[in-house]
Coordinates of C-alpha atoms and ligand atoms in Angstrom, one line a residue:
Y1233 CA 14.0 63.3 -134.3
Q1234 CA 12.2 60.2 -135.6
G1235 CA 15.3 58.8 -135.2
W1236 CA 15.4 59.2 -131.5
A1237 CA 11.8 58.4 -130.8
V1238 CA 12.6 55.3 -132.3
R1239 CA 15.6 54.7 -130.2
S1240 CA 13.9 55.9 -126.9
T1241 CA 10.8 53.8 -128.3
N1242 CA 13.6 50.1 -128.7
E1243 CA 15.3 51.7 -125.7
V1244 CA 11.6 51.7 -123.2
L1245 CA 10.7 48.8 -125.2
Q1246 CA 13.7 47.0 -124.2
L1247 CA 14.0 48.5 -120.3
Y1248 CA 10.4 47.0 -120.4
A1249 CA 10.6 43.8 -122.0
A1250 CA 14.5 44.1 -119.4
H1251 CA 11.8 44.5 -116.6
G1252 CA 9.5 42.3 -117.5
Q1253 CA 11.9 39.4 -118.2
Q1254 CA 13.5 41.0 -114.6
Q1255 CA 9.8 40.7 -112.6
K1256 CA 9.3 37.3 -114.6
V1257 CA 12.8 35.6 -113.1
Q1258 CA 11.5 37.0 -109.4
R1259 CA 8.0 35.5 -109.4
S1260 CA 9.5 32.2 -110.4
S1261 CA 12.3 32.9 -107.8
V1262 CA 9.3 33.7 -104.7
V1263 CA 7.3 30.3 -107.0
T1264 CA 10.9 28.3 -106.0
Q1265 CA 11.3 29.4 -103.0
L1266 CA 7.1 28.7 -102.1
H1267 CA 8.2 25.7 -103.7
R1268 CA 10.8 24.5 -101.2
A1269 CA 9.1 25.9 -97.7
I1270 CA 6.0 23.6 -99.1
K1271 CA 7.8 21.2 -98.8
R1272 CA 10.0 21.6 -96.0
L1273 CA 6.8 22.1 -94.2
K1274 CA 5.2 19.0 -96.0
Q1275 CA 8.0 17.6 -95.1
D1276 CA 7.9 19.2 -90.8
L1277 CA 4.2 17.6 -91.2
K1278 CA 5.6 14.2 -91.6
S1279 CA 7.7 13.9 -89.5
L1280 CA 5.4 15.5 -86.6
H1281 CA 3.1 12.9 -88.5
S1282 CA 4.8 10.6 -87.3
F1283 CA 6.0 11.5 -84.2
A1284 CA 2.7 12.3 -82.5
L1285 CA 1.6 8.5 -83.9
E1286 CA 5.1 7.6 -81.5
L1287 CA 4.0 10.1 -78.5
S1288 CA 1.0 8.1 -78.8
K1289 CA 2.5 4.5 -78.7
D1290 CA 4.5 5.6 -76.3
F1291 CA 1.7 7.0 -74.2
R1292 CA -0.4 3.6 -74.6
R1293 CA 3.1 1.6 -73.8
Q1294 CA 3.9 3.8 -70.8
S1295 CA -0.4 3.6 -69.4
K1296 CA -0.4 -0.1 -69.7
T1297 CA 3.2 -0.2 -67.4
C1298 CA 2.0 2.1 -64.8
L1299 CA -1.7 0.0 -65.1
Y1300 CA 0.5 -3.3 -64.3
Q1301 CA 2.5 -0.9 -61.8
V1302 CA -0.9 0.0 -59.9
L1303 CA -1.9 -3.4 -59.9
A1304 CA 0.9 -5.4 -58.9
A1305 CA 0.7 -2.2 -56.2
V1306 CA -2.8 -3.2 -55.1
Q1307 CA -2.3 -6.7 -55.5
G1308 CA 0.2 -5.7 -52.9
I1309 CA -1.3 -4.3 -51.3
Q1310 CA -3.5 -6.2 -50.7
L1311 CA -1.9 -9.2 -49.8
Q1312 CA -0.2 -7.0 -47.1
N1313 CA -3.4 -6.3 -45.9
E1314 CA -3.9 -10.2 -45.6
A1315 CA -0.8 -10.8 -44.3
M1316 CA -1.2 -7.7 -41.9
Q1317 CA -5.6 -10.1 -40.6
M1318 CA -3.4 -12.9 -40.2
F1319 CA -1.1 -11.2 -37.7
Q1320 CA -3.2 -9.6 -36.4
I1321 CA -5.2 -12.6 -35.8
K1322 CA -1.6 -14.9 -34.8
A1323 CA -1.7 -11.9 -32.6
F1324 CA -5.0 -12.4 -30.8
D1325 CA -4.9 -16.3 -30.8
L1326 CA -1.2 -15.0 -28.6
E1327 CA -3.2 -12.7 -26.7
Q1328 CA -6.7 -15.8 -25.6
S1329 CA -3.6 -18.1 -25.3
L1330 CA -1.8 -16.3 -23.1
Q1331 CA -4.9 -14.5 -20.9
E1332 CA -5.4 -19.0 -20.4
V1333 CA -2.0 -19.9 -19.7
T1334 CA -1.8 -16.1 -17.7
E1335 CA -6.0 -17.8 -15.9
R1336 CA -4.1 -21.4 -15.7
Y1337 CA -1.9 -19.8 -13.7
E1338 CA -3.3 -18.1 -10.8
K1339 CA -5.4 -21.1 -11.0
E1340 CA -2.1 -23.7 -10.0
K1341 CA -1.1 -20.5 -7.6
Q1342 CA -4.0 -21.3 -5.6
K1343 CA -4.3 -23.9 -5.5
R1344 CA -0.9 -24.3 -4.0
R1345 CA -1.7 -21.6 -1.8
A1346 CA -4.6 -23.5 -0.9
L1347 CA -2.5 -26.6 -0.7
H1348 CA 0.2 -25.3 1.1
N1349 CA -2.1 -23.5 3.6
S1350 CA -3.5 -27.8 4.6
L1351 CA -0.4 -28.4 4.5
I1352 CA 0.7 -25.2 7.0
E1353 CA -3.3 -26.5 8.5
L1354 CA -1.6 -29.9 9.1
R1355 CA 1.6 -29.4 10.9
G1356 CA 0.9 -26.2 12.7
N1357 CA 3.3 -23.8 11.0
I1358 CA 2.8 -20.4 12.0
R1359 CA 1.6 -18.2 8.9
V1360 CA 3.7 -15.8 8.1
H1361 CA 3.1 -12.1 6.5
C1362 CA 4.9 -9.5 5.6
R1363 CA 4.4 -6.1 4.9
I1364 CA 6.8 -3.2 4.2
R1365 CA 5.2 0.5 4.3
P1366 CA 5.9 3.2 1.9
L1367 CA 9.1 5.7 2.2
L1368 CA 7.5 8.3 4.2
P1369 CA 8.4 11.4 4.7
F1370 CA 10.2 11.5 8.6
D1371 CA 12.9 8.7 6.8
D1372 CA 14.8 11.8 5.9
A1373 CA 15.6 12.8 9.6
A1374 CA 18.3 11.5 10.2
G1375 CA 20.2 12.7 13.2
Q1376 CA 22.3 16.0 13.2
S1377 CA 26.1 13.8 13.3
I1378 CA 25.1 12.0 10.3
S1379 CA 27.1 13.7 6.9
Q1380 CA 24.3 14.4 4.1
D1381 CA 26.5 11.7 1.9
R1382 CA 25.1 9.6 4.3
Q1383 CA 22.1 10.7 5.3
R1384 CA 20.7 10.3 1.9
N1385 CA 22.4 7.3 2.0
F1386 CA 19.8 6.2 4.8
S1387 CA 16.5 7.5 2.9
E1388 CA 17.4 5.4 0.0
K1389 CA 15.1 1.9 -0.4
V1390 CA 16.6 -1.0 0.5
A1391 CA 13.2 -3.8 0.5
Y1392 CA 11.2 -4.9 -1.8
A1393 CA 7.8 -6.7 -2.6
S1394 CA 9.8 -8.8 -4.9
D1395 CA 6.5 -10.6 -5.5
D1396 CA 4.3 -11.7 -3.8
E1397 CA 5.8 -14.3 -1.7
T1398 CA 9.0 -12.8 -1.4
V1399 CA 10.8 -10.0 0.2
L1400 CA 14.1 -8.5 -1.2
V1401 CA 17.1 -6.7 0.8
K1402 CA 19.8 -5.3 -1.1
C1403 CA 22.6 -4.9 2.2
S1404 CA 26.0 -3.0 1.2
R1405 CA 28.5 -2.4 3.9
P1406 CA 30.4 1.0 2.1
G1407 CA 33.8 -1.1 1.4
H1408 CA 31.3 -4.3 0.3
A1409 CA 29.9 -5.1 -2.5
S1410 CA 26.4 -5.4 -1.8
I1411 CA 24.4 -8.2 -1.8
N1412 CA 20.5 -9.6 -1.7
K1413 CA 18.8 -11.0 1.1
I1414 CA 15.5 -13.1 0.4
F1415 CA 13.9 -14.3 2.5
Q1416 CA 9.9 -16.0 1.7
F1417 CA 6.5 -15.5 3.2
E1418 CA 3.0 -16.4 3.1
R1419 CA 2.0 -13.5 1.3
V1420 CA 4.2 -10.5 1.4
Y1421 CA 2.4 -6.7 0.5
N1422 CA 4.7 -4.7 -1.2
D1423 CA 4.9 -0.7 -0.3
S1424 CA 1.9 0.1 -2.2
E1425 CA -1.0 -2.3 -1.2
S1426 CA -4.5 -1.3 0.5
Q1427 CA -5.1 -1.8 4.0
D1428 CA -8.7 -3.7 2.6
A1429 CA -5.7 -6.5 0.8
V1430 CA -4.3 -7.1 4.0
F1431 CA -7.9 -7.4 5.4
A1432 CA -8.6 -10.1 2.4
D1433 CA -5.9 -12.3 3.8
V1434 CA -6.7 -12.3 7.3
A1435 CA -10.5 -12.3 6.7
P1436 CA -11.2 -16.6 6.0
L1437 CA -9.0 -16.7 9.8
L1438 CA -12.6 -15.1 11.2
T1439 CA -14.8 -17.2 8.8
S1440 CA -12.9 -20.4 10.9
L1441 CA -12.3 -18.8 14.2
L1442 CA -16.9 -19.0 14.3
D1443 CA -16.4 -22.5 13.5
G1444 CA -15.0 -23.6 15.8
Y1445 CA -10.7 -22.5 15.7
N1446 CA -8.7 -19.6 18.4
V1447 CA -7.2 -17.6 16.2
C1448 CA -3.9 -14.8 16.2
I1449 CA -3.1 -11.8 14.9
M1450 CA 0.4 -10.5 16.0
A1451 CA 1.8 -7.0 14.7
Y1452 CA 6.2 -7.6 14.8
G1453 CA 8.3 -5.1 14.0
Q1454 CA 10.5 -2.2 15.3
T1455 CA 8.4 1.5 16.2
G1456 CA 7.4 3.1 12.8
S1457 CA 7.6 -0.2 10.7
G1458 CA 3.5 0.2 10.3
K1459 CA 2.4 -2.2 13.5
T1460 CA -0.2 0.2 14.4
Y1461 CA -1.3 1.3 11.1
T1462 CA -2.2 -2.2 10.4
M1463 CA -3.9 -3.5 13.6
L1464 CA -5.7 -0.4 14.1
G1465 CA -5.5 2.1 11.0
P1466 CA -3.8 5.9 11.7
Q1467 CA -3.1 7.3 14.7
L1468 CA -4.8 10.5 15.4
E1469 CA -1.9 13.4 16.6
G1470 CA -0.8 12.6 20.2
N1471 CA -4.2 9.9 20.2
C1472 CA -4.1 5.9 19.8
A1473 CA -7.5 6.1 19.1
F1474 CA -9.6 4.6 15.9
S1475 CA -9.7 7.4 12.9
I1476 CA -12.8 6.2 11.7
E1477 CA -13.8 9.3 9.5
D1478 CA -11.7 7.5 6.5
E1479 CA -13.8 3.8 6.9
S1480 CA -11.0 2.5 4.3
E1481 CA -8.6 3.4 6.2
L1482 CA -9.2 1.4 9.2
G1483 CA -6.5 -1.5 10.7
I1484 CA -7.5 -5.1 10.9
I1485 CA -8.4 -5.1 14.6
P1486 CA -11.2 -3.4 12.8
R1487 CA -12.1 -4.6 10.5
A1488 CA -12.3 -8.0 12.8
T1489 CA -14.8 -7.2 14.3
Q1490 CA -17.1 -5.7 11.7
E1491 CA -16.7 -9.4 9.7
V1492 CA -17.3 -11.1 13.1
F1493 CA -20.2 -8.9 13.7
R1494 CA -21.3 -9.3 9.6
L1495 CA -20.1 -13.4 10.7
I1496 CA -22.0 -13.7 14.0
S1497 CA -25.0 -11.7 12.3
E1498 CA -26.0 -14.9 9.5
K1499 CA -26.1 -17.2 12.7
P1500 CA -29.5 -18.0 14.3
P1501 CA -30.1 -15.6 16.5
G1502 CA -28.9 -15.3 20.4
S1503 CA -26.7 -18.8 18.9
Y1504 CA -23.5 -16.2 19.2
W1505 CA -22.5 -13.2 21.5
V1506 CA -19.1 -11.9 21.9
E1507 CA -16.7 -10.5 25.4
V1508 CA -13.3 -7.8 24.1
S1509 CA -10.7 -7.4 26.9
V1510 CA -7.9 -5.1 26.5
V1511 CA -4.9 -5.7 28.1
E1512 CA -1.5 -3.6 27.8
V1513 CA 1.5 -5.5 28.7
Y1514 CA 4.1 -2.9 29.8
N1515 CA 7.4 -3.1 31.4
N1516 CA 6.4 -6.3 32.7
E1517 CA 2.7 -5.6 34.0
I1518 CA -0.5 -6.5 32.8
F1519 CA -2.6 -3.8 32.8
D1520 CA -6.8 -4.2 32.2
L1521 CA -7.1 -1.4 30.2
L1522 CA -11.5 -1.0 30.4
A1523 CA -11.1 -1.8 34.3
K1524 CA -13.0 0.9 35.6
D1525 CA -13.0 2.8 39.1
S1526 CA -16.7 2.7 41.0
Y1527 CA -17.6 5.6 39.6
G1528 CA -17.0 4.1 35.8
K1529 CA -14.4 6.0 34.6
V1530 CA -11.4 3.9 32.8
F1531 CA -8.7 3.2 34.3
G1532 CA -6.2 0.6 34.0
V1533 CA -5.4 -1.1 36.9
K1534 CA -2.7 -4.4 37.5
R1535 CA -3.9 -7.7 36.5
D1536 CA -1.5 -11.4 37.0
V1537 CA -1.7 -13.9 34.3
V1538 CA -1.7 -17.6 35.8
T1539 CA -1.7 -21.0 35.1
T1540 CA -4.8 -23.3 35.3
R1541 CA -5.6 -26.3 36.6
E1542 CA -5.8 -27.5 32.9
G1543 CA -2.4 -26.3 32.4
K1544 CA -4.8 -22.8 30.3
S1545 CA -3.3 -19.2 30.8
D1546 CA -6.0 -16.6 32.5
V1547 CA -6.0 -13.7 33.8
P1548 CA -7.6 -13.8 37.0
L1549 CA -10.8 -10.5 37.1
L1550 CA -9.6 -9.3 34.1
T1551 CA -12.4 -7.4 32.5
Q1552 CA -14.9 -8.4 30.2
E1553 CA -17.0 -6.5 28.9
T1554 CA -20.2 -7.4 26.0
V1555 CA -21.0 -5.7 23.1
E1556 CA -23.5 -6.2 20.3
N1557 CA -22.1 -4.4 17.2
A1558 CA -18.3 -3.7 15.7
S1559 CA -18.8 0.1 16.7
E1560 CA -19.6 -0.2 20.1
F1561 CA -16.2 -2.4 20.2
L1562 CA -14.6 0.2 18.7
H1563 CA -16.0 2.8 20.9
L1564 CA -15.1 0.5 23.8
V1565 CA -11.3 -0.2 23.1
S1566 CA -10.8 3.3 21.6
K1567 CA -11.8 4.3 25.2
G1568 CA -8.7 2.0 26.2
L1569 CA -5.8 2.8 24.2
Q1570 CA -6.1 5.7 25.6
L1571 CA -3.9 5.0 28.7
R1572 CA -2.3 3.1 26.5
V1573 CA 1.8 3.6 27.8
Q1574 CA 3.5 6.1 25.5
H1575 CA 7.1 7.6 24.8
P1576 CA 8.7 8.9 21.7
T1577 CA 11.8 8.4 20.6
L1578 CA 14.1 9.2 18.8
V1579 CA 12.8 6.8 15.9
H1580 CA 8.6 8.1 15.5
A1581 CA 7.4 10.2 18.0
H1582 CA 4.4 8.2 19.1
S1583 CA 5.9 5.1 19.1
S1584 CA 3.8 3.0 21.6
R1585 CA 6.2 0.7 24.5
S1586 CA 3.6 -1.5 25.5
H1587 CA 1.9 -4.9 23.7
L1588 CA -1.3 -4.9 23.5
V1589 CA -3.8 -7.3 23.4
V1590 CA -6.9 -7.2 22.1
T1591 CA -9.4 -10.2 23.2
L1592 CA -12.2 -10.8 21.6
T1593 CA -13.8 -14.1 22.9
I1594 CA -17.6 -16.1 21.0
T1595 CA -19.3 -18.2 22.6
T1596 CA -21.1 -19.9 20.7
V1597 CA -24.3 -21.9 22.4
D1598 CA -25.6 -24.8 20.4
F1599 CA -29.4 -23.9 22.3
G1600 CA -30.4 -28.4 22.1
D1601 CA -31.9 -28.3 18.7
N1602 CA -29.5 -30.2 16.4
F1603 CA -27.6 -26.5 15.4
G1604 CA -24.4 -26.8 15.5
T1605 CA -24.5 -30.8 15.0
S1606 CA -20.9 -29.6 13.1
W1607 CA -18.9 -29.2 15.6
E1608 CA -19.6 -32.4 17.1
D1609 CA -17.1 -35.0 17.4
E1610 CA -16.9 -37.7 20.2
Q1611 CA -13.8 -38.8 21.6
T1612 CA -12.8 -34.6 21.3
S1613 CA -15.5 -33.3 22.8
Q1614 CA -15.1 -35.1 25.7
R1615 CA -11.9 -33.7 26.1
L1616 CA -12.7 -30.7 25.3
N1617 CA -15.6 -31.3 28.4
K1618 CA -13.4 -29.4 30.7
E1619 CA -12.5 -26.4 28.7
V1620 CA -16.4 -25.4 28.6
S1621 CA -17.7 -22.5 30.3
C1622 CA -20.8 -22.9 31.9
T1623 CA -20.5 -18.4 32.8
F1624 CA -23.2 -16.1 31.3
P1625 CA -22.5 -13.2 30.8
Q1626 CA -24.6 -10.8 32.5
K1627 CA -27.0 -9.7 29.2
M1628 CA -26.8 -14.1 28.9
R1629 CA -27.6 -14.3 32.2
D1630 CA -30.5 -11.3 32.3
K1631 CA -32.2 -14.0 29.6
S1632 CA -32.1 -16.6 30.8
T1633 CA -33.7 -15.3 34.6
S1634 CA -37.5 -15.5 35.2
S1635 CA -38.9 -11.8 35.7
S1636 CA -39.7 -13.3 39.4
G1637 CA -35.9 -14.0 39.7
T1638 CA -35.9 -17.7 39.5
S1639 CA -35.4 -20.3 37.1
S1640 CA -38.8 -22.6 36.4
P1641 CA -38.3 -26.2 35.7
V1642 CA -38.6 -25.8 31.4
Q1643 CA -36.5 -22.8 31.4
L1644 CA -33.6 -25.0 33.7
E1645 CA -34.4 -27.6 31.5
A1646 CA -33.8 -25.9 29.0
T1647 CA -30.7 -23.6 30.3
E1648 CA -29.4 -27.0 31.5
K1649 CA -29.7 -28.4 27.3
M1650 CA -27.7 -25.5 26.6
K1651 CA -23.4 -26.1 26.0
Q1652 CA -21.7 -23.1 25.1
V1653 CA -18.3 -23.1 23.4
K1654 CA -15.6 -20.6 23.6
T1655 CA -13.1 -19.4 20.4
R1656 CA -10.9 -16.8 21.1
L1657 CA -9.8 -14.0 18.5
Q1658 CA -6.4 -12.4 20.0
L1659 CA -5.0 -9.3 18.2
V1660 CA -1.4 -8.4 20.0
D1661 CA 0.0 -4.7 18.1
L1662 CA 3.5 -5.7 19.5
A1663 CA 5.7 -2.7 21.4
G1664 CA 8.9 -1.7 19.0
S1665 CA 11.7 -4.4 18.7
E1666 CA 14.4 -2.4 17.6
C1667 CA 17.6 -2.4 20.0
V1668 CA 18.5 -0.1 22.8
G1669 CA 21.4 1.6 21.0
M1670 CA 19.1 3.0 17.6
S1671 CA 16.9 4.7 19.5
G1672 CA 19.4 6.7 21.6
V1673 CA 16.7 5.8 24.4
T1674 CA 18.4 6.5 28.7
G1675 CA 16.8 6.0 31.7
A1676 CA 13.5 5.0 33.0
A1677 CA 13.1 4.5 28.6
L1678 CA 16.2 2.8 28.9
R1679 CA 14.1 0.5 31.4
E1680 CA 11.4 0.3 29.5
T1681 CA 13.5 -0.8 25.8
S1682 CA 15.2 -3.4 28.3
F1683 CA 11.6 -5.4 29.1
I1684 CA 11.1 -4.7 26.0
N1685 CA 13.7 -6.5 23.9
R1686 CA 13.4 -9.3 26.7
S1687 CA 9.6 -10.3 25.9
L1688 CA 10.5 -9.8 22.5
S1689 CA 13.6 -12.4 23.2
A1690 CA 11.0 -14.4 25.3
L1691 CA 8.9 -13.8 22.4
A1692 CA 11.9 -15.5 20.3
D1693 CA 13.1 -18.0 23.0
V1694 CA 9.0 -19.8 22.8
L1695 CA 9.1 -19.9 19.8
G1696 CA 12.5 -21.8 19.3
A1697 CA 12.0 -24.5 22.3
I1698 CA 8.3 -25.4 20.5
A1699 CA 10.6 -25.2 17.1
E1700 CA 12.6 -28.0 19.0
Q1701 CA 9.9 -30.0 20.3
R1702 CA 11.6 -29.6 23.4
S1703 CA 9.9 -30.8 27.2
H1704 CA 10.0 -27.6 28.4
V1705 CA 8.1 -24.6 26.7
P1706 CA 9.7 -20.5 28.9
Y1707 CA 6.3 -19.6 29.2
R1708 CA 7.1 -17.9 32.4
N1709 CA 10.0 -16.5 30.9
S1710 CA 7.4 -12.7 30.4
K1711 CA 4.1 -12.1 31.4
L1712 CA 3.6 -11.6 27.8
T1713 CA 4.8 -14.9 26.0
H1714 CA 2.6 -16.5 29.4
L1715 CA -0.5 -14.6 28.6
L1716 CA -0.1 -15.6 25.0
Q1717 CA 0.6 -19.5 26.0
D1718 CA -1.9 -21.5 24.4
S1719 CA -1.8 -19.3 20.8
L1720 CA 2.4 -19.4 20.4
G1721 CA 1.9 -23.2 22.6
G1722 CA -0.5 -24.7 19.4
D1723 CA -4.1 -23.9 20.8
A1724 CA -4.5 -21.3 17.9
K1725 CA -4.2 -21.3 13.9
L1726 CA -1.1 -17.6 14.1
L1727 CA -0.6 -15.1 11.6
V1728 CA 2.4 -13.4 12.6
M1729 CA 2.3 -9.1 10.6
L1730 CA 6.0 -8.5 9.9
C1731 CA 5.9 -4.8 8.7
I1732 CA 9.3 -3.5 7.9
S1733 CA 10.2 -0.1 7.2
P1734 CA 12.0 -0.8 3.9
G1735 CA 15.2 2.6 4.2
Q1736 CA 18.6 2.5 4.4
K1737 CA 18.3 3.7 8.0
Y1738 CA 16.9 1.1 9.4
L1739 CA 17.8 -2.0 7.9
T1740 CA 19.3 -3.7 10.4
E1741 CA 16.5 -3.5 12.2
S1742 CA 14.5 -4.5 9.8
V1743 CA 17.9 -7.2 8.2
Q1744 CA 16.0 -8.2 12.2
S1745 CA 12.6 -8.7 11.9
L1746 CA 12.8 -11.2 8.6
G1747 CA 15.2 -13.4 10.5
F1748 CA 12.3 -13.3 13.0
G1749 CA 9.8 -14.4 10.8
T1750 CA 11.8 -16.5 8.5
R1751 CA 12.3 -18.9 12.1
A1752 CA 8.5 -18.5 13.1
R1753 CA 7.1 -19.9 10.3
Q1754 CA 9.5 -23.1 10.9
V1755 CA 7.7 -24.1 13.9
Q1756 CA 5.5 -26.7 14.1
R1757 CA 2.9 -27.1 16.0
G1758 CA 0.5 -29.9 15.5
Q1759 CA -2.6 -30.0 14.5
V1760 CA -4.7 -26.6 15.6
K1761 CA -7.7 -27.5 17.9
K1762 CA -11.0 -27.4 16.6
K1763 CA -13.3 -26.6 19.9
Y1764 CA -16.2 -28.3 20.0
F1765 CA -19.5 -28.6 21.6
P1766 CA -19.9 -31.5 24.6
V1767 CA -21.7 -34.4 23.7
P1768 CA -24.5 -35.4 26.3
S1769 CA -22.8 -38.9 28.1
K1770 CA -24.4 -42.1 27.2
A1771 CA -26.3 -42.4 30.9
K1772 CA -28.4 -39.1 30.7
Ligands
LIG1144 P1 4.5 1.2 14.8 O1 3.1 0.8 15.5 O2 5.7 0.3 14.0 O3 5.5 2.4 15.4 P2 2.5 3.6 13.3 O4 2.3 2.0 12.8 O5 3.0 4.2 14.0 O6 3.8 2.3 13.3 O7 3.6 3.9 11.7 C1 4.1 4.6 12.0 C2 3.7 5.8 10.5 O8 3.6 5.0 9.4 C3 2.6 6.0 11.2 O9 2.7 7.7 10.3 C4 1.9 5.0 9.6 O10 1.0 5.9 10.1 C5 3.2 5.5 8.8 N1 2.4 4.9 7.7 C6 3.2 2.8 8.3 N2 2.4 2.2 8.3 C7 2.0 2.8 6.5 C8 1.1 2.3 5.2 N3 1.3 1.1 4.5 N4 0.9 3.2 3.7 C9 1.6 4.8 4.7 N5 1.3 5.1 5.6 C10 2.1 3.9 6.8
LIG1145 MG1 2.6 1.7 16.9

């Protein structure tokens, strides 16, 4: 048992020793492992540290680069801004110089126009203005026999104002290459130009009317081209009177009258008076549209045109009504216009088949004081002495006679001292210039048309004879030219207002009108004479 016990104790001791050994071995291996782990951690930490260092260095490097880039970009933007500002300044400079050049161009253009006007005045040229009206709904309505394709062609626009002095016409015929024809006039109005714009160029002529010149404005063109619109304004349905509702639409005749009365209102009162006559030339007959029957009703009376001993044309017994303001004039002329003979043609339903001549006679009175001396010129006035008529209209006679009906010596002296000069404004709305075939008329209307054609060719012949300075000018070939003899022959500043329909359908007629205008423009009649007050003879 003791032996057993010793052996067991030994064994226990051995086991215990072995266990201790084992534990010792185990502990040391853990320590070693820990040691290794710590070493690794230390290394990791070290590399982490160096990585962090590297990272911060890199960050600093990169942020520096970024900063440089940002600075460079900012500088770039600043440069661009400066460049932009430079460009803006340059653009502004260019704009300013463009404006200056445009202004200078406009001034030069005006100067050239003024010079051209003086030249026209010196040569006694006929001014020709051309107005192209807009395309209108009735331009589409072609004859029934015309195919749809051609009809579409018909309403195509072929006449344009390429600038304010040039008309361009596209001439094309089937199977032929189209060609552009160019026509030049003193002024060309495009289809959007207003009645105001047209009148603005006419107004200066009215100033010269009061300065002692005769003036004649006539509208030429085919039916439906805008003659009546231009001269009177838009017409009411079936009525040839003024539609005064919209003043901006009024044509040359009412505006010219307003302007004449405006100019007169600036002169000494009583020094001017205005008489009106309205005449129609229909089938080569002259009708007085203001003549009244014994009941005072207006009706057209046939009159004749004669040549006076002084070689002037005159219509004896023509009714001359004195008017004192523009509305009196409009009222009177509207009444006369109701009588204007009309006949519908295929071209336009309200075409006028007659020539209309509205004449304003302005009598200027010199009461013997110094008023009007600017008009005096001895040589011319001696010659014109004969022209001066000494008949006063009723209203003036009433003013100059005393209530007892006999003139006192003082009044007689005053009347003797009083001198007067007449100037004349003729406003003409010609009948349509189209050819017979175009309108498709027959019978009585054909007769009308042939009279119109004859009178318009007589007009062209007269201008041709003046242009060629022929000794005989055939004024008496038609009543129209006989009536307008003085104005055509160089006694008046003459303005022809060509009216043009822009559609392909009217190409032939438009080219004919433009040709008429071009020929008229070349006529040189010698300087238009100014009317002067007669100078009292030296013996007096
Ligand atoms: P004409 O007297 O030459 O026969 P009108 O003056 O009667 O022609 O014009 C024909 C039509 O065209 C009318 O209905 C008129 O109102 C219109 N018209 C003419 N010219 C113009 C224009 N410039 N602007 C607008 N309408 C116009
Ligand atoms: Mg007309």
